[in-house]
XYZ file of C-alpha atoms in Angstrom:
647
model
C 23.491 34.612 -4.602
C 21.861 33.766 -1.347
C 24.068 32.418 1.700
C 23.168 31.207 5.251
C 23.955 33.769 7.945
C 26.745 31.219 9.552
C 28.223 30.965 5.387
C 28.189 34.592 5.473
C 29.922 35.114 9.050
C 32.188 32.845 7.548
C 33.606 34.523 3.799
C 33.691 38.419 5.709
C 36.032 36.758 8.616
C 37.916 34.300 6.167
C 37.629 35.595 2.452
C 40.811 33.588 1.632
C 38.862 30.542 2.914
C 35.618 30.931 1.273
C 35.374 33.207 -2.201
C 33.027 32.508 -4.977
C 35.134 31.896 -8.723
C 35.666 34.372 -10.512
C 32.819 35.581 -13.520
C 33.565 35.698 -17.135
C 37.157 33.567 -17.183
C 35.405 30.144 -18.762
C 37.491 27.548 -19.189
C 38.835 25.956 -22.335
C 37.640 22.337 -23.674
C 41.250 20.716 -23.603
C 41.490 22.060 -20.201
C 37.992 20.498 -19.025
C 38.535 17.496 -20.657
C 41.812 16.932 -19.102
C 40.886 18.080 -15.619
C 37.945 15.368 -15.974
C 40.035 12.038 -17.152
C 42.853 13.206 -14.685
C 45.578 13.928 -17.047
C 48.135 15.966 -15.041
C 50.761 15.565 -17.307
C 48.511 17.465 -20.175
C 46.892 19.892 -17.363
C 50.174 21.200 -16.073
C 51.107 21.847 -19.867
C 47.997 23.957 -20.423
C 48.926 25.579 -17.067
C 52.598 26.484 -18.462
C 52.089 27.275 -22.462
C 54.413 24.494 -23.045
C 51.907 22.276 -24.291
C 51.491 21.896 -28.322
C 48.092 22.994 -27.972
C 48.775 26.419 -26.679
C 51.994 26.973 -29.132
C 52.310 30.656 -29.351
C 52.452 32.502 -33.066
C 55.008 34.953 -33.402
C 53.375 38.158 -32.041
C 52.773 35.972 -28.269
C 48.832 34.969 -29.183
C 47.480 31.582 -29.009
C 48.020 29.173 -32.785
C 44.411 29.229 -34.603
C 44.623 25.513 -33.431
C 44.604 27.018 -29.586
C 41.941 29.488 -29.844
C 39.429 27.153 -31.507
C 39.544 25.496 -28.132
C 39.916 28.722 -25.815
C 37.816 31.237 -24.617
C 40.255 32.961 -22.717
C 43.211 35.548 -24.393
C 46.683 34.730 -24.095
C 49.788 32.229 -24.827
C 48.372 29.866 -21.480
C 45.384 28.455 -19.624
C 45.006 29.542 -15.816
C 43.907 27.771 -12.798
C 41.261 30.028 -12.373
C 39.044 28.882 -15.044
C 35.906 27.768 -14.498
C 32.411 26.179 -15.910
C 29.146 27.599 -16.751
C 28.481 26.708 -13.067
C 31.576 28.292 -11.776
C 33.032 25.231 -11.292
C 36.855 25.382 -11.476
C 39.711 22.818 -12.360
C 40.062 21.483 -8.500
C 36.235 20.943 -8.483
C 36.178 18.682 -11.352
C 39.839 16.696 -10.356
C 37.623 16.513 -6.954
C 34.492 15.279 -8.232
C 36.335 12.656 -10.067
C 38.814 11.368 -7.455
C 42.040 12.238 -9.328
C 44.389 12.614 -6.341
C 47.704 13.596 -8.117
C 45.857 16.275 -10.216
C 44.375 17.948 -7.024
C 47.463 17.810 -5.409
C 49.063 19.420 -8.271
C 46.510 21.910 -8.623
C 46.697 22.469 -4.696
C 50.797 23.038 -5.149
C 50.107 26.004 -8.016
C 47.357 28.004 -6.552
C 46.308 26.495 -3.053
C 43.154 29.323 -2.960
C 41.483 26.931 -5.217
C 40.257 25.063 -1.882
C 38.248 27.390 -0.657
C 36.629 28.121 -4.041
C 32.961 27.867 -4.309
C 30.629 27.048 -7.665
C 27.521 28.838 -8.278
C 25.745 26.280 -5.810
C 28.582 27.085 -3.278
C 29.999 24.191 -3.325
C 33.801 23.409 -2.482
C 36.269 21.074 -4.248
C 35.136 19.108 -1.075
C 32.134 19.174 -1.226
C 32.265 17.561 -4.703
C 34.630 14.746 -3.667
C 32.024 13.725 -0.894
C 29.189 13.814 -3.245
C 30.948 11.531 -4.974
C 32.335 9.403 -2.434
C 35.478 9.950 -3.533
C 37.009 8.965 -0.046
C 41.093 9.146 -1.234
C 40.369 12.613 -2.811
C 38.219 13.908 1.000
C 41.334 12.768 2.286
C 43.670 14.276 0.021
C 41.719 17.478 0.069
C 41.593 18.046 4.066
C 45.309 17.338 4.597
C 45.974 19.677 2.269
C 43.452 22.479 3.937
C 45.315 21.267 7.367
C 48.852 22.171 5.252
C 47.488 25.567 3.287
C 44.614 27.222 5.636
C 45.411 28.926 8.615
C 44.363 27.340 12.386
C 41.720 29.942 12.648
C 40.012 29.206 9.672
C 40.560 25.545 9.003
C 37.272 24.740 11.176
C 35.147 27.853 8.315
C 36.821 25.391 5.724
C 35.772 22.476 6.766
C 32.501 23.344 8.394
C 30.962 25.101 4.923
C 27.473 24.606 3.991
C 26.448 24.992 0.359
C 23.405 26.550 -0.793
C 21.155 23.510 0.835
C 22.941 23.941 4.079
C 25.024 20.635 3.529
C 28.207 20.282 4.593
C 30.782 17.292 2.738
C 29.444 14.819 5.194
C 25.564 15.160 4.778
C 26.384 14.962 1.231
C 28.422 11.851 1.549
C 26.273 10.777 3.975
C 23.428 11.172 1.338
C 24.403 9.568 -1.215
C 25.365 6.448 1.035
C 29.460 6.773 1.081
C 30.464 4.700 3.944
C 34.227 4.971 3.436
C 33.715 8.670 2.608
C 31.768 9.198 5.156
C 34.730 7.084 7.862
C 37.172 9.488 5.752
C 35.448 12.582 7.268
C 34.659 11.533 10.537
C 38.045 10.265 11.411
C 39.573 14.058 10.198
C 36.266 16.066 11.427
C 34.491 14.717 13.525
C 32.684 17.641 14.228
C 29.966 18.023 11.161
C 28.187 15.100 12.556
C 26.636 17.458 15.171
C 25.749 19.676 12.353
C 22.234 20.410 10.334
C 21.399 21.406 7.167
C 19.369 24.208 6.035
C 15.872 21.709 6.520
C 17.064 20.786 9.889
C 18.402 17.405 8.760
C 21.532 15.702 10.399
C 24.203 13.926 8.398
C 23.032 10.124 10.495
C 19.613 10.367 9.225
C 20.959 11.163 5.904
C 22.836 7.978 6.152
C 20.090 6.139 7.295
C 17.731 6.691 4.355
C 20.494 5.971 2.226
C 20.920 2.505 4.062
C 24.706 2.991 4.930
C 25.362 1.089 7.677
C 29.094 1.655 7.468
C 28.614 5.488 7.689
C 25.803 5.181 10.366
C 28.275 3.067 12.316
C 31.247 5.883 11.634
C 28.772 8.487 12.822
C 27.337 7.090 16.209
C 30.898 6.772 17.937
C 30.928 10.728 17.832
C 29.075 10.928 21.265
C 28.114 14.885 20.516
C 26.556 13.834 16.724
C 23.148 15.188 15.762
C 20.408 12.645 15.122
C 17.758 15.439 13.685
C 15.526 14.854 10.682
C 12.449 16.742 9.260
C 9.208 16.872 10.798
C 10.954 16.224 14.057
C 11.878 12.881 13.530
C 15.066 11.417 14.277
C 17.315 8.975 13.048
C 15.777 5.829 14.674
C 11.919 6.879 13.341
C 14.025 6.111 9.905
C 16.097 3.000 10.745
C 12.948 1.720 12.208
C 11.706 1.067 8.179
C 14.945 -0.222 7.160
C 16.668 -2.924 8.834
C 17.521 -4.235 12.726
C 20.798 -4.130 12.183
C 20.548 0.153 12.227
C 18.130 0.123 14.559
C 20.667 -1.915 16.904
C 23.063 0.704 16.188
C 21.695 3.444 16.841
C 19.527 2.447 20.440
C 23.287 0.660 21.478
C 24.422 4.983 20.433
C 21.710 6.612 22.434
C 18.602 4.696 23.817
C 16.345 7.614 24.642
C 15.910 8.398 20.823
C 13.268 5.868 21.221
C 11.324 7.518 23.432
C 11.801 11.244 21.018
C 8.768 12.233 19.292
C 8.132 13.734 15.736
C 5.544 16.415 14.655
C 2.959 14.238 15.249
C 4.154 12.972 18.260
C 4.601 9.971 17.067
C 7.603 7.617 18.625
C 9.798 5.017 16.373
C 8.236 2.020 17.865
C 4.701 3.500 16.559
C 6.425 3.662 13.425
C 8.225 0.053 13.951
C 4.727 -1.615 14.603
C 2.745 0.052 12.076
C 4.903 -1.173 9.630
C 4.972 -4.710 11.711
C 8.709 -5.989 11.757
C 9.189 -8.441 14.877
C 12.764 -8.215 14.758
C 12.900 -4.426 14.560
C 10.142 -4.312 16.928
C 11.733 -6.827 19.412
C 14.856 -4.660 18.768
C 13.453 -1.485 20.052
C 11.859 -2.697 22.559
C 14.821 -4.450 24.005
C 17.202 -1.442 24.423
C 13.931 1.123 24.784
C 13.000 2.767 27.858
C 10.354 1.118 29.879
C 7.954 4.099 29.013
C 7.875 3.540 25.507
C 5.194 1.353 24.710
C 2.901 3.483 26.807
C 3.388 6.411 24.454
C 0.499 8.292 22.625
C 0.302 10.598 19.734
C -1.902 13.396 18.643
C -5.005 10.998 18.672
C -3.896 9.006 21.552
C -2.987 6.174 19.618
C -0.204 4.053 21.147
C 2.398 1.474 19.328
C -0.403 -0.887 19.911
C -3.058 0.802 18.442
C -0.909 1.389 15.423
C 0.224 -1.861 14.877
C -3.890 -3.139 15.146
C -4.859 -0.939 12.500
C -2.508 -2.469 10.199
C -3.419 -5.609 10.721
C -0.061 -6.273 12.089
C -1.152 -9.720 14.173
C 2.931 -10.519 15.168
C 3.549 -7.183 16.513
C 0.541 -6.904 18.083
C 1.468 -10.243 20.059
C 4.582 -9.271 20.403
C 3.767 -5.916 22.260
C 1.121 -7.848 24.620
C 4.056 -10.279 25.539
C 6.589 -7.391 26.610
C 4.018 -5.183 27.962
C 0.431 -6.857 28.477
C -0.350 -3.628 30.447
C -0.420 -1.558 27.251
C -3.559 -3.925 26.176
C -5.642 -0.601 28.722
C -4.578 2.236 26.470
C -7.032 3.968 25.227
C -6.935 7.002 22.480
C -9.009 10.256 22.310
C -11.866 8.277 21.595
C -11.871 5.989 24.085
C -10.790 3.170 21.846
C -8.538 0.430 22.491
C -6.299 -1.515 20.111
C -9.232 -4.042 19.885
C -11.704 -1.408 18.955
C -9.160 -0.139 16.010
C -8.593 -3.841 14.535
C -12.430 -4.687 14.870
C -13.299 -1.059 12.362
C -10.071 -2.315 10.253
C -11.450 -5.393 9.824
C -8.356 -6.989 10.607
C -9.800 -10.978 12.047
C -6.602 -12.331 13.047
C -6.357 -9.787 16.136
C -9.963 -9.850 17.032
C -9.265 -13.781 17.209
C -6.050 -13.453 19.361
C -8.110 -11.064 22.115
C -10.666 -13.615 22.159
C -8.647 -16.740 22.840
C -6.329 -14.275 25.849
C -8.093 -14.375 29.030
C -6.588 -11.605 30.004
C -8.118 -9.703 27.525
C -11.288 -11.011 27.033
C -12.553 -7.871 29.139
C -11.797 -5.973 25.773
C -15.288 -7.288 23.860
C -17.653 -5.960 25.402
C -16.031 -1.960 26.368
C -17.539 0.681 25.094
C -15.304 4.172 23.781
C -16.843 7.309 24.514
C -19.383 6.980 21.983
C -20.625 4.231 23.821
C -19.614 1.532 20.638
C -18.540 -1.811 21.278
C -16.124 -3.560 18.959
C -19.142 -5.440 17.380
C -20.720 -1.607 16.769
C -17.599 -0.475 14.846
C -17.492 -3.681 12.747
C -20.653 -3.654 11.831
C -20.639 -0.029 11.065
C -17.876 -0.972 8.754
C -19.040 -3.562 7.319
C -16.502 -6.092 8.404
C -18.031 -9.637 8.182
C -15.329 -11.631 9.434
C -14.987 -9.747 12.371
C -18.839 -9.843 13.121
C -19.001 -13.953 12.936
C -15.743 -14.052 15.126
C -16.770 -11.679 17.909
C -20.841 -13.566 17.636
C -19.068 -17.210 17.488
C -16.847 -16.159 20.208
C -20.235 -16.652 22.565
C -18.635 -13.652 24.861
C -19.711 -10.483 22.897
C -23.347 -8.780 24.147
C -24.824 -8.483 20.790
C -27.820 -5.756 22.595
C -25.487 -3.062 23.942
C -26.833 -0.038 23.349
C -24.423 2.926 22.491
C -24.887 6.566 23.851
C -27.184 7.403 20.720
C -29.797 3.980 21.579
C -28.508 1.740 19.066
C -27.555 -1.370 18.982
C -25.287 -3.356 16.281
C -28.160 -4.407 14.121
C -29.409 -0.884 14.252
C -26.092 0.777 12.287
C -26.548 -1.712 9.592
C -29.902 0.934 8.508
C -26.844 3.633 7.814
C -25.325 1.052 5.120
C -25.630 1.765 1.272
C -24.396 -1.501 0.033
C -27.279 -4.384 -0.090
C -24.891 -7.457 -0.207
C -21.965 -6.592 1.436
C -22.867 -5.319 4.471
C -27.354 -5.829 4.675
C -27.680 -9.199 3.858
C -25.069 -10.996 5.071
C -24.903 -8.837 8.875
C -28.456 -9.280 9.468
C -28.431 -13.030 8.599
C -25.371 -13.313 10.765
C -26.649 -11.069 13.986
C -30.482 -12.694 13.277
C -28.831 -16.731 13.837
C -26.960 -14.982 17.112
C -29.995 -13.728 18.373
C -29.172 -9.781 18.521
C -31.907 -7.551 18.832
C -32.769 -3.636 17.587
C -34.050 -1.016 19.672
C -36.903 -0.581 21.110
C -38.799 1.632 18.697
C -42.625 2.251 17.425
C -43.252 -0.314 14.548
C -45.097 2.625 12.713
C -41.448 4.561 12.969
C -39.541 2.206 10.817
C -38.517 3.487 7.317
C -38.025 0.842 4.714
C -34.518 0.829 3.569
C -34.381 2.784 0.061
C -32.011 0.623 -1.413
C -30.778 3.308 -3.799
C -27.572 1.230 -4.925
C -29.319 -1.634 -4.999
C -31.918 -0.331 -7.763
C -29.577 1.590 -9.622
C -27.368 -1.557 -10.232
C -30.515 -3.637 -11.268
C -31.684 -0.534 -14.016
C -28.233 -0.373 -15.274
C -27.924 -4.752 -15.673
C -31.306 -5.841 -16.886
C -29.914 -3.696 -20.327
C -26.764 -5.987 -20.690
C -28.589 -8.804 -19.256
C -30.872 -8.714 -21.877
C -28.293 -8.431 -24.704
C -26.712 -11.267 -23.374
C -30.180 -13.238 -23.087
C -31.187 -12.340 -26.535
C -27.921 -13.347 -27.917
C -27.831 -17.020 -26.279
C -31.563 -17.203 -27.431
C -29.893 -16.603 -31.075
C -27.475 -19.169 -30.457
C -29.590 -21.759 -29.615
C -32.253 -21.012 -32.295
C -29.812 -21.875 -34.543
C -28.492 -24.812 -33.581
C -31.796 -26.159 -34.063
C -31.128 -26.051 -37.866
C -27.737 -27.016 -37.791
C -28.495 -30.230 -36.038
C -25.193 -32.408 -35.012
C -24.827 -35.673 -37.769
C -26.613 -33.154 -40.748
C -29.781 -34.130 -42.749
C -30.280 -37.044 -44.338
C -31.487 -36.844 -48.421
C -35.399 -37.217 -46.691
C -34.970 -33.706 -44.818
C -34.553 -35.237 -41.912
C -31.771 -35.912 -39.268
C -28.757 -38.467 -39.986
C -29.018 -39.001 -35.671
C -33.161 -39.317 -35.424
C -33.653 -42.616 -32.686
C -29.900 -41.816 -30.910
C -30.442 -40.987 -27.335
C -27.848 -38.413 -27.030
C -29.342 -36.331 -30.030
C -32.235 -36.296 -28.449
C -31.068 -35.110 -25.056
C -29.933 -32.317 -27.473
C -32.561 -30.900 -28.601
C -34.417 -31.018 -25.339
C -31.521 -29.305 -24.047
C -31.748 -26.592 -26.819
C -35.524 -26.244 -26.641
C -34.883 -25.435 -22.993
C -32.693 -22.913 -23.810
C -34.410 -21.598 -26.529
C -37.344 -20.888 -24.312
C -35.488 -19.829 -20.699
C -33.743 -17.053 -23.053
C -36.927 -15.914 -25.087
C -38.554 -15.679 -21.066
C -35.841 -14.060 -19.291
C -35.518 -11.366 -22.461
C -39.159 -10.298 -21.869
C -38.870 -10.553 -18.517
C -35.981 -7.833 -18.261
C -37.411 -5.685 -21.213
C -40.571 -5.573 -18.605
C -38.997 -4.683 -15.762
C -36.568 -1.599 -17.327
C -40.285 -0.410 -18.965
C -42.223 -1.205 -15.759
C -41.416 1.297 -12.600
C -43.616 -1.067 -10.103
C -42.804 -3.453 -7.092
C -43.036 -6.084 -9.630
C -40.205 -5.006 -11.726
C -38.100 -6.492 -8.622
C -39.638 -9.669 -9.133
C -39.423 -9.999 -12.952
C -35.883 -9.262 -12.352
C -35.142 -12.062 -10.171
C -37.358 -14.823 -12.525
C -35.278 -13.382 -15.286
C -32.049 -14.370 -14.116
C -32.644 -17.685 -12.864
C -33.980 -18.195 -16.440
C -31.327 -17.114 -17.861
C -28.620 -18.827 -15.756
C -30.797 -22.356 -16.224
C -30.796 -20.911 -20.305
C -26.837 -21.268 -19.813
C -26.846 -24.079 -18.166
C -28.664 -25.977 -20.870
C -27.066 -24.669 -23.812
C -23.711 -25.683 -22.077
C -25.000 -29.207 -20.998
C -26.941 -29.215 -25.189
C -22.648 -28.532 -26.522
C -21.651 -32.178 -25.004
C -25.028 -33.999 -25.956
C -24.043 -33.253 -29.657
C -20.259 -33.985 -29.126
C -21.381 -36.835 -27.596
C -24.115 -38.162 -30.331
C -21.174 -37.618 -32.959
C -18.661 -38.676 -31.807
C -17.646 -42.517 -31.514
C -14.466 -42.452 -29.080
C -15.500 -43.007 -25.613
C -12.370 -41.384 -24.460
C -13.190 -38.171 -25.751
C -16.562 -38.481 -24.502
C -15.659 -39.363 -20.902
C -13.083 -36.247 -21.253
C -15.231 -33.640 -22.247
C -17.863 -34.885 -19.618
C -15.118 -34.453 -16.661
C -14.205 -30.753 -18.075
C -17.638 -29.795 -18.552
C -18.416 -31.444 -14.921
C -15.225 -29.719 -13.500
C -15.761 -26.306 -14.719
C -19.221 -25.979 -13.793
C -18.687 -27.661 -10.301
C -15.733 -25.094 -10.118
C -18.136 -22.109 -11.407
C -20.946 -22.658 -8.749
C -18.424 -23.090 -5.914
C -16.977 -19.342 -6.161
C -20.901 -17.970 -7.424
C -21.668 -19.417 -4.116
C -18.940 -18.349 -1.621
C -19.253 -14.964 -3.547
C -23.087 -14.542 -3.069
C -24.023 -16.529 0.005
C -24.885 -14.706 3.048
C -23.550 -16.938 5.270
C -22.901 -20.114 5.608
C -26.266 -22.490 4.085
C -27.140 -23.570 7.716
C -27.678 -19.919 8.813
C -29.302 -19.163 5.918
C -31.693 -22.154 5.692
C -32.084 -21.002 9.333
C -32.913 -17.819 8.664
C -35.657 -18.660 5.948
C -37.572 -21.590 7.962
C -36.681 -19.924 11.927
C -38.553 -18.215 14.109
C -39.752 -20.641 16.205
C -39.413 -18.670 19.757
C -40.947 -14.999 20.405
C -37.949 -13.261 20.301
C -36.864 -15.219 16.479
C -40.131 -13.793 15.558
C -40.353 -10.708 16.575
C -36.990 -10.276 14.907
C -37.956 -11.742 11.764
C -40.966 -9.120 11.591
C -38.571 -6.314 12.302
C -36.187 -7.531 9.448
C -39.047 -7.718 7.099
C -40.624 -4.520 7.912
C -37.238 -2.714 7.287
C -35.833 -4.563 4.672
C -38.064 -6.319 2.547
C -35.586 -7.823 -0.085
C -33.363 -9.576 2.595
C -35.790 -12.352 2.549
C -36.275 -12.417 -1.476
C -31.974 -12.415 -1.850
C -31.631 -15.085 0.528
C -34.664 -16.872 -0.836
C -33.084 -16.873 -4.294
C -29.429 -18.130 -3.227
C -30.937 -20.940 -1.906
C -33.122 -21.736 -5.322
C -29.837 -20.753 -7.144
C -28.058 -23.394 -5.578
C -30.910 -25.723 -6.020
C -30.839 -25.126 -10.072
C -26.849 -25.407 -9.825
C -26.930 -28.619 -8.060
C -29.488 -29.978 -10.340
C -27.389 -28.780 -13.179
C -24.465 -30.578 -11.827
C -26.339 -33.741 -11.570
C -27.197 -33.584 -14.996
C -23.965 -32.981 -16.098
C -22.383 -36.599 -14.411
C -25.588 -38.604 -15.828
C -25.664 -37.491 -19.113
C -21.675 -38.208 -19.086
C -22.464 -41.953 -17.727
C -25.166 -42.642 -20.218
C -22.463 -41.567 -23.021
């Protein structure tokens, strides 16, 4: 059995204070059981042989009923008894808060206090776990009564196998009046640590105890240590004002402490973006505190930007608007870390604060403004706030020679990031480097062609399947055949909006089907192209053979009610449909688009436009397509109300 050094110290000085149980002596199951439900009466029985359990035969051996139930020989249990875990008869009566029982015990064979389980725990030890707060008490007076002067401060100071003592463990498991119970008789173990370094107030921080943190922080000399350096306020700081209030009203400067990582509580507090707590800290904080850095230079500001934390942030610039000039190892400000986050909000606060507005355009040590890192991250938002803004440089070059539009050539993703960033930087007027025309290298577009191999094969399951559809709804015409082969509805307008409908989407299936069986066969520059016919075909294709379902509701069915209905749901959804394909798929708004396609009417549009072609050829053919997309959509939609009015 392994002991700390100070545990050790502690049973050669005092071995009547601290021994381990004795091996081998297990105790009985009446004796357990009645130890556990507190039955002194029955216990002190056991104890004595005068119980009718224990009734002794004739040659002084327990009755057969006895030793079915004993381990042990003889006429009488002992107090020295103990569990598989070495656990004896005061630790259970402890762990179960059975005051009379321990005192009892206490008054038979008083070395039981100082007895320790296999975990080397003592009977007190197992009361505080427990929060057993009457039974702490009990326990200690009696120590006070039973151990000598010398040795009462071994007793009460003993640290289990995890270095605990009875208060980090009531402390742990969030006993407030257990925890009061030990710090009015002992005040002492709240300047102790465990075996990780861990005091008993950060114990009863994480266990949100706000009565035991409050018992703790009147000791003036208690320990406020946790792992990884921390202390008790880098904690409270995740949990509620109300500790952190405590503990900065205890001891300010464990605000200004650091952890491993040299990380303070308010970088904690703002990454995590609490006002109150934030306010809270910084209200009893030293002045220094906002200014501190970590590892990577990254102050509570700086934190609270890269998560977005737009209240804190604010919050910090109105208590210290100084802090706005930190910069980390980089050379980054706070602005610099919400532009790369993509977090809007804060990018939109700097640029409506004078006082910061000197924060767009500086560069880190890379030479990157806050429009570079956005772009290179592909934040959209944050690109159209910092160009609508009208104060950001959009032709900065960084140390390397780039300028924002030039990182979008390190992008893999064609939509997210391609499409819509060079629409948006084209309408603001941003420019590339100056570079040899014959230099450029078309942008592969790897992602982009692996996701069009891998859809034209479902697209052209689903295309073949709606061509199916439709085909046969041709024969199984709405109103049936008449005994002449013919239609029951021949001459009604509505019927023959249907089949119109359904020969449209007959033959915009059959199209875009050969279309996409071409282009997975073909491995040419037109294979793009087929691609793109193919799925406005089959988008009109659905389109038709949705509009085609209320035609023949319509033809056969005589209540205009149901009719007008079906036209607003069928309206509705489809209105509803485009809206999100369009938000979803639009690079940009249709003004910068539409600007985009028909623009370049100065030198500089056009020599832009050139560059945007030469580099990326598709940008042009997806923007080109949105706009027909929403053409066909709108058309759709109009179709849609006039074939309900005409119903």
């Amino acid at each position: 059995m392994q002991t700390s050094n100070k545990n050790t110290k502690y049973m050669e000085r005092a071995p009547a204070i601290c021994n381990e149980a004795p091996h081998g002596l297990f105790m009985c199951s009446k004796l357990y059981i009645a130890a556990f439900e507190g039955r002194t009466d029955e216990i002190t029985g056991l104890l004595t042989g005068s119980s009718d359990v224990t009734a002794a035969e004739g040659n002084g051996w327990p009755s057969p009923r006895a030793r079915e139930n004993a381990i042990h020989p003889g006429p009488c249990c002992s107090t020295r008894e103990v569990t598989a875990e070495r656990s004896t008869l005061l630790h259970i009566a402890a762990g179960q808060g059975h005051v009379d029982l321990i005192a009892e015990l206490c008054l038979r064979d008083s070395a039981l206090l100082s007895l320790v389980n296999s975990s080397l725990d003592t009977p007190l030890h197992c009361s505080a776990r427990a929060g057993k707060a009457d039974a702490v008490e009990a326990i200690i007076r009696l120590a006070l009564d039973n151990v000598e002067e010398d040795r009462l401060r071994g007793f009460l100071g003993w640290k289990n196998q995890a270095g605990d003592t009875a208060l980090h463990l009531a402390a742990r498991h969030g006993h407030g009046a257990t925890v009061e119970t030990l710090m009015n008789l002992a005040p002492e173990l709240a300047s102790e640590v465990n075996a990780a370094g861990v005091s008993p107030l950060y114990l009863a921080v994480m266990s949100r105890s706000v009565r035991g943190i409050a018992a703790i922080v009147w000791y003036r000399d208690a320990s406020a240590a946790g792992p990884m350096s921390q202390n008790a306020l880098h904690a409270a700081v995740l949990q509620s004002s109300e500790m952190v209030s405590l503990l900065l009203r205890w001891r300010p400067t464990l605000a200004t402490d650091l952890d491993s990582n040299k990380s303070s509580p308010l970088h904690f507090a703002s990454s995590d973006g609490d006002c109150s707590i934030v306010q809270e800290v910084l209200t009893y904080a030293p002045p220094s505190t906002p200014y501190l850095q970590d590892r990577e230079g990254l102050s509570a500001l700086h934190a609270a930007a890269l998560m977005g934390n737009g209240p804190a942030v604010r919050l910090l610039l109105q208590f210290y608007p100084a802090s706005a000039d930190i910069r980390d190892n980089n050379g980054r400000s706070f602005l610099h870390a919400a532009a790369m986050q993509g977090h809007s909000s804060i990018v939109s606060h700097v640029i409506k604060n004078r006082m910061l507005e000197h924060l767009l355009n500086e560069q880190d040590m890379q030479g990157n403004t806050a429009l570079h890192l956005a772009v290179q991250a592909g934040e959209y938002k944050v690109v159209s706030k910092l160009l609508y803004s009208g104060k950001v440089q959009a032709h900065i070059m960084n140390n390397a020679g780039l300028t924002p539009s030039d990182l979008i050539e390190n992008s893999t993703s064609f939509y997210s990031m391609q499409v819509r960033l060079l629409v948006k930087l084209y309408v603001y007027g941003a420019q590339f480097r100056p570079q040899r025309q014959d230099h450029i290298k078309k942008w592969a577009g790897q992602d982009i062609v692996k996701w069009r191999v891998a859809t034209s094969k479902n697209l052209a399951i689903v295309s073949t399947l709606v061509a199916t559809v439709a085909f046969s709804a041709a024969f199984n015409v709405p109103g049936s055949y008449g005994s002449d082969g013919k239609a029951n509805l021949n001459g009604n307008r509505m019927y023959t909006a249907f089949l119109v409908l359904d020969t449209i989407a007959v033959t915009t299936a059959v199209m875009a089907t050969i279309l996409l069986v071409y282009g997975r066969a073909s491995r040419s520059q037109r294979s793009w192209l087929s691609f793109i016919v193919s799925m406005h075909f089959l988008w009109l294709s659905l389109l038709s053979m949705m509009l085609g379902f209320f035609t023949a509701i319509a033809a056969t069915s005589d209540k205009k009610y149901m009719r007008t209905a079906l036209s607003r749901l069928i309206y509705s959804g489809t209105y509803i449909l485009i809206t999100v394909l369009t938000s979803l798929f639009m690079p940009g708004s249709l003004r910068g688009v539409l600007q985009f396609l028909l623009g370049g009417f100065s030198e500089q549009q056009r020599h832009v436009k050139r560059r945007i072609n030469r580099q990326y050829p598709f940008i042009v053919m997806y923007s080109f397509n949105i706009i027909l997309l929403i053409v066909i959509s709108n058309i759709a939609l109009a179709a849609v109300d006039t074939t309900g009015n005409l119903s």
